[in-house]
Every structure is written in C-alpha cells, then in structure tokens.
Short mmCIF file of C-alpha atoms in Angstrom, two decimals:
data_model
loop_
_atom_site.label_atom_id
_atom_site.label_comp_id
_atom_site.label_asym_id
_atom_site.label_seq_id
_atom_site.Cartn_x
_atom_site.Cartn_y
_atom_site.Cartn_z
CA MET A 1353 -12.47 87.18 43.69
CA GLU A 1354 -14.59 89.69 42.36
CA PRO A 1355 -18.63 88.84 42.04
CA ALA A 1356 -19.98 85.95 43.37
CA ALA A 1357 -19.91 82.74 40.98
CA PRO A 1358 -23.05 82.66 38.98
CA SER A 1359 -24.04 79.75 40.49
CA SER A 1360 -25.02 81.28 43.60
CA PRO A 1361 -28.50 81.90 43.59
CA ALA A 1362 -28.41 85.26 46.31
CA PRO A 1363 -25.44 87.43 47.64
CA PRO A 1364 -25.24 86.32 51.08
CA ALA A 1365 -25.06 89.42 52.53
CA PRO A 1366 -28.48 90.08 53.88
CA ALA A 1367 -26.97 87.44 56.68
CA ALA A 1368 -24.66 90.01 58.22
CA PRO A 1369 -26.75 93.07 59.20
CA SER A 1370 -28.52 90.79 61.72
CA SER A 1371 -24.99 90.70 63.87
CA PRO A 1372 -25.15 93.98 64.88
CA SER A 1373 -28.55 93.65 66.42
CA LEU A 1374 -27.81 90.05 67.61
CA SER A 1375 -24.67 91.06 69.43
CA SER A 1376 -26.55 94.39 71.13
CA SER A 1377 -28.54 91.82 73.14
CA SER A 1378 -25.47 90.89 74.96
CA PRO A 1379 -23.41 93.08 77.38
CA SER A 1380 -21.50 96.01 75.82
CA SER A 1381 -18.35 94.96 77.38
CA PRO A 1382 -17.30 90.92 77.08
CA SER A 1383 -17.35 88.74 80.14
CA PRO A 1384 -14.17 88.44 82.19
CA PRO A 1385 -12.37 85.37 81.13
CA PRO A 1386 -12.41 82.96 84.11
CA ALA A 1387 -15.36 81.33 83.09
CA ALA A 1388 -14.00 79.49 80.06
CA ALA A 1389 -15.82 76.48 78.81
CA PRO A 1390 -14.70 72.83 79.30
CA GLY A 1391 -13.87 72.60 75.64
CA SER A 1392 -11.55 76.22 75.70
CA ALA A 1393 -10.12 75.98 79.34
CA GLU A 1394 -6.97 74.41 78.12
CA LEU A 1395 -6.30 77.04 75.56
CA VAL A 1396 -6.63 79.87 78.46
CA CYS A 1397 -4.11 80.44 80.93
CA ALA A 1398 -4.69 81.82 84.37
CA GLN A 1399 -4.57 85.58 83.34
CA GLY A 1400 -7.23 84.89 80.78
CA ARG A 1401 -4.87 84.83 77.42
CA ASN A 1402 -4.60 82.24 74.56
CA LEU A 1403 -2.04 79.60 75.91
CA LYS A 1404 -1.72 78.60 72.07
CA ALA A 1405 -0.89 80.18 68.91
CA VAL A 1406 -3.98 80.86 66.73
CA LEU A 1407 -3.94 79.58 63.30
CA CYS A 1408 -6.12 79.28 60.30
CA GLN A 1409 -8.02 75.86 60.40
CA ARG A 1410 -7.42 75.48 56.50
CA CYS A 1411 -3.79 76.81 55.99
CA GLY A 1412 -2.49 76.89 59.15
CA SER A 1413 -1.31 80.87 58.51
CA ARG A 1414 -0.17 82.50 61.94
CA VAL A 1415 -3.37 84.81 63.18
CA LEU A 1416 -2.01 85.59 66.72
CA LEU A 1417 0.85 84.61 68.80
CA PRO A 1418 0.46 82.77 71.95
CA GLY A 1419 -0.67 85.55 74.88
CA ALA A 1420 -1.92 88.20 72.53
CA ALA A 1421 -5.52 88.03 73.10
CA THR A 1422 -8.11 87.37 75.98
CA PHE A 1423 -10.74 84.93 76.38
CA ALA A 1424 -14.20 86.75 76.04
CA ARG A 1425 -17.64 85.56 75.59
CA ARG A 1426 -20.46 87.40 73.58
CA GLU A 1427 -23.04 86.16 71.01
CA LEU A 1428 -21.59 86.96 67.60
CA LEU A 1429 -23.43 85.84 64.12
CA LEU A 1430 -21.12 85.27 61.83
CA PRO A 1431 -21.66 83.84 58.15
CA ALA A 1432 -20.97 80.38 57.13
CA MET A 1433 -17.33 79.54 56.15
CA LYS A 1434 -18.34 77.52 53.24
CA LYS A 1435 -17.08 77.01 49.82
CA LYS A 1436 -19.20 78.93 46.66
CA ALA A 1437 -20.68 75.59 45.85
CA VAL A 1438 -22.18 74.07 49.64
CA ALA A 1439 -23.03 77.48 50.48
CA ALA A 1440 -25.17 77.87 47.12
CA ALA A 1441 -27.07 74.76 48.23
CA ALA A 1442 -26.97 75.81 51.99
CA ALA A 1443 -28.62 79.35 50.97
CA SER A 1444 -27.55 81.56 53.53
CA GLY A 1445 -27.29 81.23 57.22
CA GLY A 1446 -24.51 81.74 59.96
CA ASP A 1447 -23.50 80.72 63.41
CA VAL A 1448 -24.04 82.39 66.68
CA VAL A 1449 -20.74 81.83 67.77
CA ARG A 1450 -20.10 82.27 71.83
CA GLU A 1451 -16.58 82.20 72.71
CA HIS A 1452 -14.01 84.15 71.05
CA TRP A 1453 -10.72 85.68 71.30
CA LEU A 1454 -10.44 89.48 72.38
CA VAL A 1455 -7.89 91.49 70.33
CA ARG A 1456 -7.18 94.92 71.66
CA ASP A 1457 -4.92 96.35 69.24
CA MET A 1458 -5.12 95.64 65.44
CA PHE A 1459 -1.27 95.18 65.07
CA SER A 1460 -1.60 92.54 67.53
CA PHE A 1461 -2.22 90.12 64.97
CA GLU A 1462 0.33 88.48 62.90
CA ASN A 1463 -1.61 88.07 59.89
CA VAL A 1464 -4.74 88.62 59.20
CA GLY A 1465 -7.38 90.21 56.79
CA PHE A 1466 -10.27 92.63 57.30
CA THR A 1467 -13.56 92.73 54.61
CA ARG A 1468 -14.75 95.65 53.63
CA ASP A 1469 -17.72 97.31 55.56
CA VAL A 1470 -20.79 95.28 56.08
CA GLY A 1471 -23.23 98.01 57.61
CA ASN A 1472 -20.78 98.74 60.69
CA VAL A 1473 -18.83 95.38 60.87
CA LYS A 1474 -15.86 94.32 59.43
CA PHE A 1475 -14.96 90.48 59.35
CA LEU A 1476 -11.70 88.95 59.83
CA VAL A 1477 -10.30 86.06 57.29
CA CYS A 1478 -7.36 84.35 57.07
CA ALA A 1479 -4.25 86.79 55.31
CA ASP A 1480 -3.20 83.49 53.41
CA CYS A 1481 -6.38 81.50 51.90
CA GLU A 1482 -9.14 83.95 52.65
CA ALA A 1483 -11.22 81.24 54.93
CA GLY A 1484 -13.65 82.90 57.02
CA PRO A 1485 -15.30 84.54 58.43
CA ILE A 1486 -13.00 83.97 61.51
CA GLY A 1487 -13.92 86.69 63.38
CA TRP A 1488 -15.94 90.09 63.74
CA HIS A 1489 -15.16 93.97 64.29
CA CYS A 1490 -17.20 96.71 65.12
CA LEU A 1491 -16.76 100.07 63.74
CA ASP A 1492 -18.12 101.41 66.62
CA ASP A 1493 -15.95 99.64 69.11
CA LYS A 1494 -12.36 100.83 67.66
CA ASP A 1495 -10.36 98.51 70.26
CA SER A 1496 -12.31 95.02 69.77
CA PHE A 1497 -11.60 92.59 67.29
CA TYR A 1498 -12.95 89.06 68.23
CA VAL A 1499 -11.77 85.52 66.93
CA ALA A 1500 -14.01 82.90 67.15
CA LEU A 1501 -12.00 79.99 68.88
CA GLU A 1502 -14.37 77.47 66.85
CA ARG A 1503 -12.98 79.03 63.61
CA VAL A 1504 -9.44 78.63 64.12
CA ALA A 1505 -6.82 75.91 65.10
CA HIS A 1506 -4.89 75.91 68.05
CA GLU A 1507 -1.19 74.86 68.40
CA MET B 894 0.01 95.09 76.41
CA ALA B 895 3.37 96.74 75.05
CA LYS B 896 3.77 97.28 71.42
CA THR B 897 5.09 94.01 70.06
CA TYR B 898 6.67 95.27 67.00
CA ASP B 899 9.23 97.92 66.44
CA TYR B 900 8.14 99.21 62.65
CA LEU B 901 4.32 99.78 61.05
CA PHE B 902 4.19 100.47 57.33
CA LYS B 903 1.27 100.93 55.33
CA LEU B 904 1.60 99.59 51.86
CA LEU B 905 -0.96 99.93 48.86
CA LEU B 906 -0.94 98.10 45.63
CA ILE B 907 -1.87 100.19 42.34
CA GLY B 908 -2.18 99.00 38.97
CA ASP B 909 -4.96 97.86 36.07
CA SER B 910 -7.79 95.95 36.71
CA GLY B 911 -6.42 92.04 35.91
CA VAL B 912 -3.26 92.51 36.69
CA GLY B 913 -3.28 90.03 39.69
CA LYS B 914 -2.81 92.67 42.68
CA THR B 915 -5.16 91.03 44.92
CA CYS B 916 -3.32 87.57 44.04
CA LEU B 917 0.05 89.07 45.34
CA LEU B 918 -1.96 88.77 48.75
CA PHE B 919 -2.54 85.50 48.72
CA ARG B 920 -0.33 82.39 49.64
CA PHE B 921 -2.45 79.93 47.76
CA SER B 922 -3.52 81.99 44.58
CA GLU B 923 -5.30 79.33 43.00
CA ASP B 924 -6.31 77.73 45.91
CA ALA B 925 -8.03 80.84 47.67
CA PHE B 926 -10.84 79.85 49.83
CA ASN B 927 -13.00 82.39 48.44
CA THR B 928 -16.55 81.84 50.42
CA THR B 929 -19.38 83.56 48.20
CA PHE B 930 -19.76 85.81 51.27
CA ILE B 931 -16.34 87.20 51.30
CA SER B 932 -16.05 87.04 47.62
CA THR B 933 -18.84 89.57 47.50
CA ILE B 934 -17.79 91.96 50.13
CA GLY B 935 -13.93 91.81 48.84
CA ILE B 936 -11.13 92.51 51.45
CA ASP B 937 -10.40 95.95 52.39
CA PHE B 938 -6.66 95.12 53.92
CA LYS B 939 -4.70 92.52 55.36
CA ILE B 940 -2.68 92.61 58.01
CA ARG B 941 1.13 90.89 57.90
CA THR B 942 4.28 90.55 59.86
CA ILE B 943 7.75 90.18 58.92
CA GLU B 944 10.94 90.35 60.38
CA LEU B 945 14.00 92.19 59.14
CA ASP B 946 17.31 92.87 60.32
CA GLY B 947 15.99 91.00 63.81
CA LYS B 948 13.32 93.99 63.51
CA LYS B 949 9.66 93.22 63.82
CA ILE B 950 7.74 94.83 60.98
CA LYS B 951 4.03 94.92 60.36
CA LEU B 952 2.63 95.79 57.11
CA GLN B 953 -0.83 97.19 56.43
CA ILE B 954 -1.73 96.16 52.93
CA TRP B 955 -4.30 97.86 51.17
CA ASP B 956 -5.59 96.43 47.91
CA THR B 957 -7.69 99.00 45.58
CA ALA B 958 -10.26 96.35 45.02
CA GLY B 959 -11.47 97.46 42.00
CA GLN B 960 -11.93 100.95 42.04
CA GLU B 961 -9.24 101.28 39.63
CA ARG B 962 -11.55 100.78 37.21
CA PHE B 963 -13.43 104.18 37.98
CA ARG B 964 -10.66 106.36 38.56
CA THR B 965 -11.54 107.44 42.06
CA ILE B 966 -8.07 106.77 43.60
CA THR B 967 -7.44 110.10 45.09
CA THR B 968 -5.94 111.28 48.37
CA ALA B 969 -7.94 109.45 50.91
CA TYR B 970 -6.51 106.19 49.76
CA TYR B 971 -2.97 107.44 49.43
CA ARG B 972 -3.12 109.13 52.64
CA GLY B 973 -0.14 107.62 55.24
CA ALA B 974 1.26 105.60 52.71
CA MET B 975 4.78 104.77 52.90
CA GLY B 976 5.30 102.37 50.18
CA ILE B 977 3.37 101.68 46.94
CA MET B 978 3.54 98.51 44.83
CA LEU B 979 3.37 99.44 41.00
CA VAL B 980 1.81 96.28 39.53
CA TYR B 981 1.58 95.72 35.67
CA ASP B 982 0.76 92.36 33.96
CA ILE B 983 3.60 91.43 31.36
CA THR B 984 1.37 89.53 29.19
CA ASN B 985 -0.61 92.94 29.42
CA GLU B 986 0.79 96.19 27.23
CA LYS B 987 -1.75 98.30 28.26
CA SER B 988 -1.54 97.89 31.68
CA PHE B 989 2.22 98.45 31.39
CA ASP B 990 1.92 101.40 29.31
CA ASN B 991 -0.53 102.59 32.35
CA ILE B 992 2.22 102.32 34.70
CA LYS B 993 3.21 105.73 33.78
CA ASN B 994 -0.19 107.02 34.59
CA TRP B 995 -0.43 105.67 38.08
CA ILE B 996 3.06 107.06 38.69
CA ARG B 997 1.56 110.36 38.26
CA ASN B 998 -1.37 109.86 39.87
CA ILE B 999 1.01 109.13 43.21
CA GLU B 1000 2.85 112.13 42.28
CA GLU B 1001 -0.35 113.94 42.52
CA HIS B 1002 -1.90 112.49 45.38
CA ALA B 1003 0.39 110.62 47.53
CA SER B 1004 3.51 112.18 49.92
CA SER B 1005 6.26 113.03 47.93
CA ASP B 1006 8.74 110.60 49.75
CA VAL B 1007 6.71 107.72 49.27
CA GLU B 1008 8.88 104.42 48.49
CA ARG B 1009 7.78 103.38 44.83
CA MET B 1010 8.51 99.78 42.90
CA ILE B 1011 7.23 98.22 40.27
CA LEU B 1012 6.23 94.84 39.45
CA GLY B 1013 5.60 92.89 36.31
CA ASN B 1014 3.62 90.26 37.63
CA LYS B 1015 2.54 86.84 35.90
CA CYS B 1016 5.97 86.25 34.72
CA ASP B 1017 5.09 82.26 34.47
CA MET B 1018 3.41 83.04 31.47
CA ASN B 1019 5.95 83.48 29.38
CA GLU B 1020 4.45 82.29 26.29
CA LYS B 1021 1.80 85.01 26.70
CA ARG B 1022 4.59 87.56 27.23
CA GLN B 1023 3.68 91.12 25.67
CA VAL B 1024 6.59 92.93 27.62
CA SER B 1025 10.05 92.01 28.14
CA LYS B 1026 12.06 92.29 30.98
CA GLU B 1027 14.33 94.69 29.63
CA LYS B 1028 11.66 97.29 29.10
CA GLY B 1029 10.28 96.55 32.69
CA GLU B 1030 13.79 97.66 33.84
CA LYS B 1031 14.25 100.40 31.77
CA LEU B 1032 11.13 102.25 32.77
CA ALA B 1033 12.25 101.67 36.18
CA ILE B 1034 15.77 103.06 35.48
CA ASP B 1035 13.92 106.05 33.88
CA TYR B 1036 11.94 106.65 37.35
CA GLY B 1037 14.88 105.53 39.32
CA ILE B 1038 12.83 102.74 41.17
CA LYS B 1039 12.97 99.26 41.84
CA PHE B 1040 11.68 96.32 39.43
CA LEU B 1041 11.01 92.75 40.04
CA GLU B 1042 9.28 90.21 38.00
CA THR B 1043 6.49 88.44 39.97
CA SER B 1044 4.55 85.39 39.76
CA ALA B 1045 1.69 85.12 42.27
CA LYS B 1046 0.64 81.97 40.78
CA SER B 1047 4.25 79.95 41.33
CA SER B 1048 5.37 82.57 44.20
CA ILE B 1049 7.85 83.82 42.20
CA ASN B 1050 9.53 87.03 44.24
CA VAL B 1051 6.84 88.25 45.80
CA GLU B 1052 7.95 87.79 49.04
CA GLU B 1053 11.13 89.44 47.79
CA ALA B 1054 9.33 92.36 46.67
CA PHE B 1055 7.70 93.05 50.04
CA PHE B 1056 10.91 92.47 51.57
CA THR B 1057 12.33 94.94 49.47
CA LEU B 1058 10.01 97.93 49.80
CA ALA B 1059 9.76 97.32 53.78
CA ARG B 1060 13.35 97.43 53.67
CA ASP B 1061 13.62 100.63 51.78
CA ILE B 1062 11.12 102.59 54.00
CA MET B 1063 13.27 100.96 56.89
CA THR B 1064 16.24 102.40 55.80
CA LYS B 1065 14.99 105.81 54.69
CA LEU B 1066 13.28 106.32 58.48
CA ASN B 1067 16.00 105.17 60.00
CA ARG B 1068 18.14 107.84 57.80
CA LYS B 1069 15.73 110.30 58.64
CA MET B 1070 16.24 109.26 62.25
CA ASN B 1071 19.83 109.80 62.17
CA ASP B 1072 19.61 113.02 60.56
CA ASN B 1073 17.24 114.44 63.20
CA SER B 1074 19.22 113.03 66.19
CA SER B 1075 22.65 113.52 64.44
CA SER B 1076 23.58 116.28 67.24
CA GLY B 1077 21.15 114.50 69.90
CA ALA B 1078 22.07 111.36 72.02
CA GLY B 1079 22.09 107.96 70.61
CA GLY B 1080 24.43 106.43 67.85
CA PRO B 1081 23.53 105.73 64.23
CA VAL B 1082 21.17 102.63 63.51
CA LYS B 1083 22.93 99.99 62.84
CA ILE B 1084 21.56 98.57 59.66
CA THR B 1085 22.61 94.46 59.42
CA GLU B 1086 22.77 92.74 56.43
CA ASN B 1087 21.34 89.57 57.24
CA ARG B 1088 18.81 88.37 54.88
CA SER B 1089 19.56 84.27 55.96
CA LYS B 1090 17.50 85.24 59.29
CA LYS B 1091 14.27 86.80 57.07
CA SER B 1092 11.27 85.07 58.50
CA SER B 1093 8.60 83.49 56.06
CA PHE B 1094 6.18 85.68 54.82
CA PHE B 1095 3.89 83.50 52.66
CA ARG B 1096 4.80 80.17 54.75
CA CYS B 1097 3.62 80.00 57.68
CA THR B 1098 6.14 78.38 60.36
CA LEU B 1099 4.73 75.51 62.19
CA LEU B 1100 6.22 74.51 65.45
#
C-alpha cells in the first residue's frame, strides 16, 4: 500500500495535474442526459439515470445502486488502470474518458474509496480491491462525483 | 434526490504503522489491485454501506495512512469521529503496548463520547504471536472497551468488528434521542436483535 515498487521508474503523479485543465476546456456544467451514445443507451433510463447497478469490473463490489446517478458527458483525463508491472512498462499515461455517471451526494455511493488530493482532485477507486481510478472528483465542485462508464461494470 | 440512508457514521482506524489498518479496509488483502498510481497517492477514506436492524448505515472510514509515524494525529483528524478502531498487531508487542498511548491521544483530542473498540489484528499468524488473547481482553476490560482478534488476511472478525462498532454507535444515538424526546412525541426507538439479516460487508451481493 505504501510507496511505489522499486521497479516503477517514475511516480505517475505528473499525469494527474493535467486533468483539471483538460476538464476546464469543457463546459462547467455537464451536458444533459438524453444524448447517450449507442453503447450507453441501454444503460440509461428515460430520466437519464443509471438503469443498472454499477459494479467494480475486477471484483464486483457494488459502487452504485440503480438510479443513484445521472448520465453526463464531460472530457476527463483518468490515470491508467494498470497493475504495477504493466504500468512500469507503459510508463505514465491515462485515458480521456467522456461518459460518466454523475453522483451529486458522496453518500449516494454504496461502496467507494477516495484517494488523497492530487492538486484539487480526488480520484475514486473500488472500496474492496482498490482498482482504479474509476472516477474523478474536483474539490472546487463539492457536489459532483464522476464515475467513468468504461471503467465499471453494469448489472 | 431523497436521502437514501438512515445513519451516517464517521469511523477512524488508529494504531501503530504496520499493524494492518489499511488491510482491514480491503476485501482482498493480498490481492489488492494497487496500481502504482493509487498506491503512490494513497487512500484518504472509504464509504461503505451496511444494513443493521433494517437500517441502512453509511460508514465513512478514515485511515491514518502513515501519519501516525510522525505523531501528527491531532484534533483535526478526530473531528466528527463517532467511532474509533484501535488496532494492534498480535505479533508485535510494541504495537500492543502503544494502545494505551493511542487511548490517551483519543482522550486528548477526540470527542468524549466517541465509541471505541480494540482489535488485535493478524490473528492468522499464531506461530509468531507475541500478545496473548487474554492480554488483549484484559486491556479492553480495563478500559471498558470491546475487543476482537481479527485477521484481515483470512477475513476473520473484520466484518463483525465494523458491525459491532456501528451497532454500538447506533444504540448510543438512539438512547440519546430517547432522552431528548422523553417528554415529547414519539415512542421509544425499538432495536431488534436480528443479526441474521445483516447484509454482507466485504462480499458483494450479486444478483
């Protein structure tokens, strides 16, 4: 749990600070729900909420109950979800993710972990196996918690 | 959206470095995903949802994440805490002796009515044991605190520990509410003993 393994050449922290600036290029308020992409259409109900429960892809831990979040589009940079060895080989890097479940109250989550601050951002991880980051929270916007659709499972 | 839970408890994990506090928060202690990125920045807190007597309880669990090494655990960390797990390692006598210091630290900085519990962790490592179970029990009795031996690695008593602490906090809250409203409306809050219905804390219920 403590410092990075000796095998990893450089701390991946530099990947993080770019996320707030990247996100600020998009509108400050997330876009309305109806325009779900084809892939996410069957996951969103008529009210724009998540039809299915949101689970950890790796261990199945329950992150959100059905209906606990709304679909939102926003470009965010999330550090890669890779294990140490792979991450070391792939150096730094992250993915730009665009489709999210937006949660308005931190305690709407069933199970989730929050990392310590990276700049003004906290990343969200699975509470049970700490796979992640699965989501993003900016300290400047206390009432917005984003969970990337492509980083979670739906059931 | 309407509030979807009945109670919200802030819990802290306290104890020397290396006693396995962080592991108590894992479901898979050895198999933690631990990306370089996440292990470098560290976890601040976790939110977990449990069900107790039909009530939905959100636990916000904070890990000191190494601050204990620098003895920088102060009032800010304890603020708002309703329950504290005091953790030692049964294979490390020093960590057990330090529980007394941690209790003193809590008395200095935390709210006086915070619920406490002592956990002797790593009880799967019996061959390396330095602190007997009786010794742990005696310490707990001396302070009037509940005690359990746990193993995060073997998932022994971890769930029970969090349920017990949550239950004690809930009981205390209900008692307080009753005291405050004894003359007013509303009957006593009924607490039913129904442990069989408890939802799984560290196991996900798949549909």
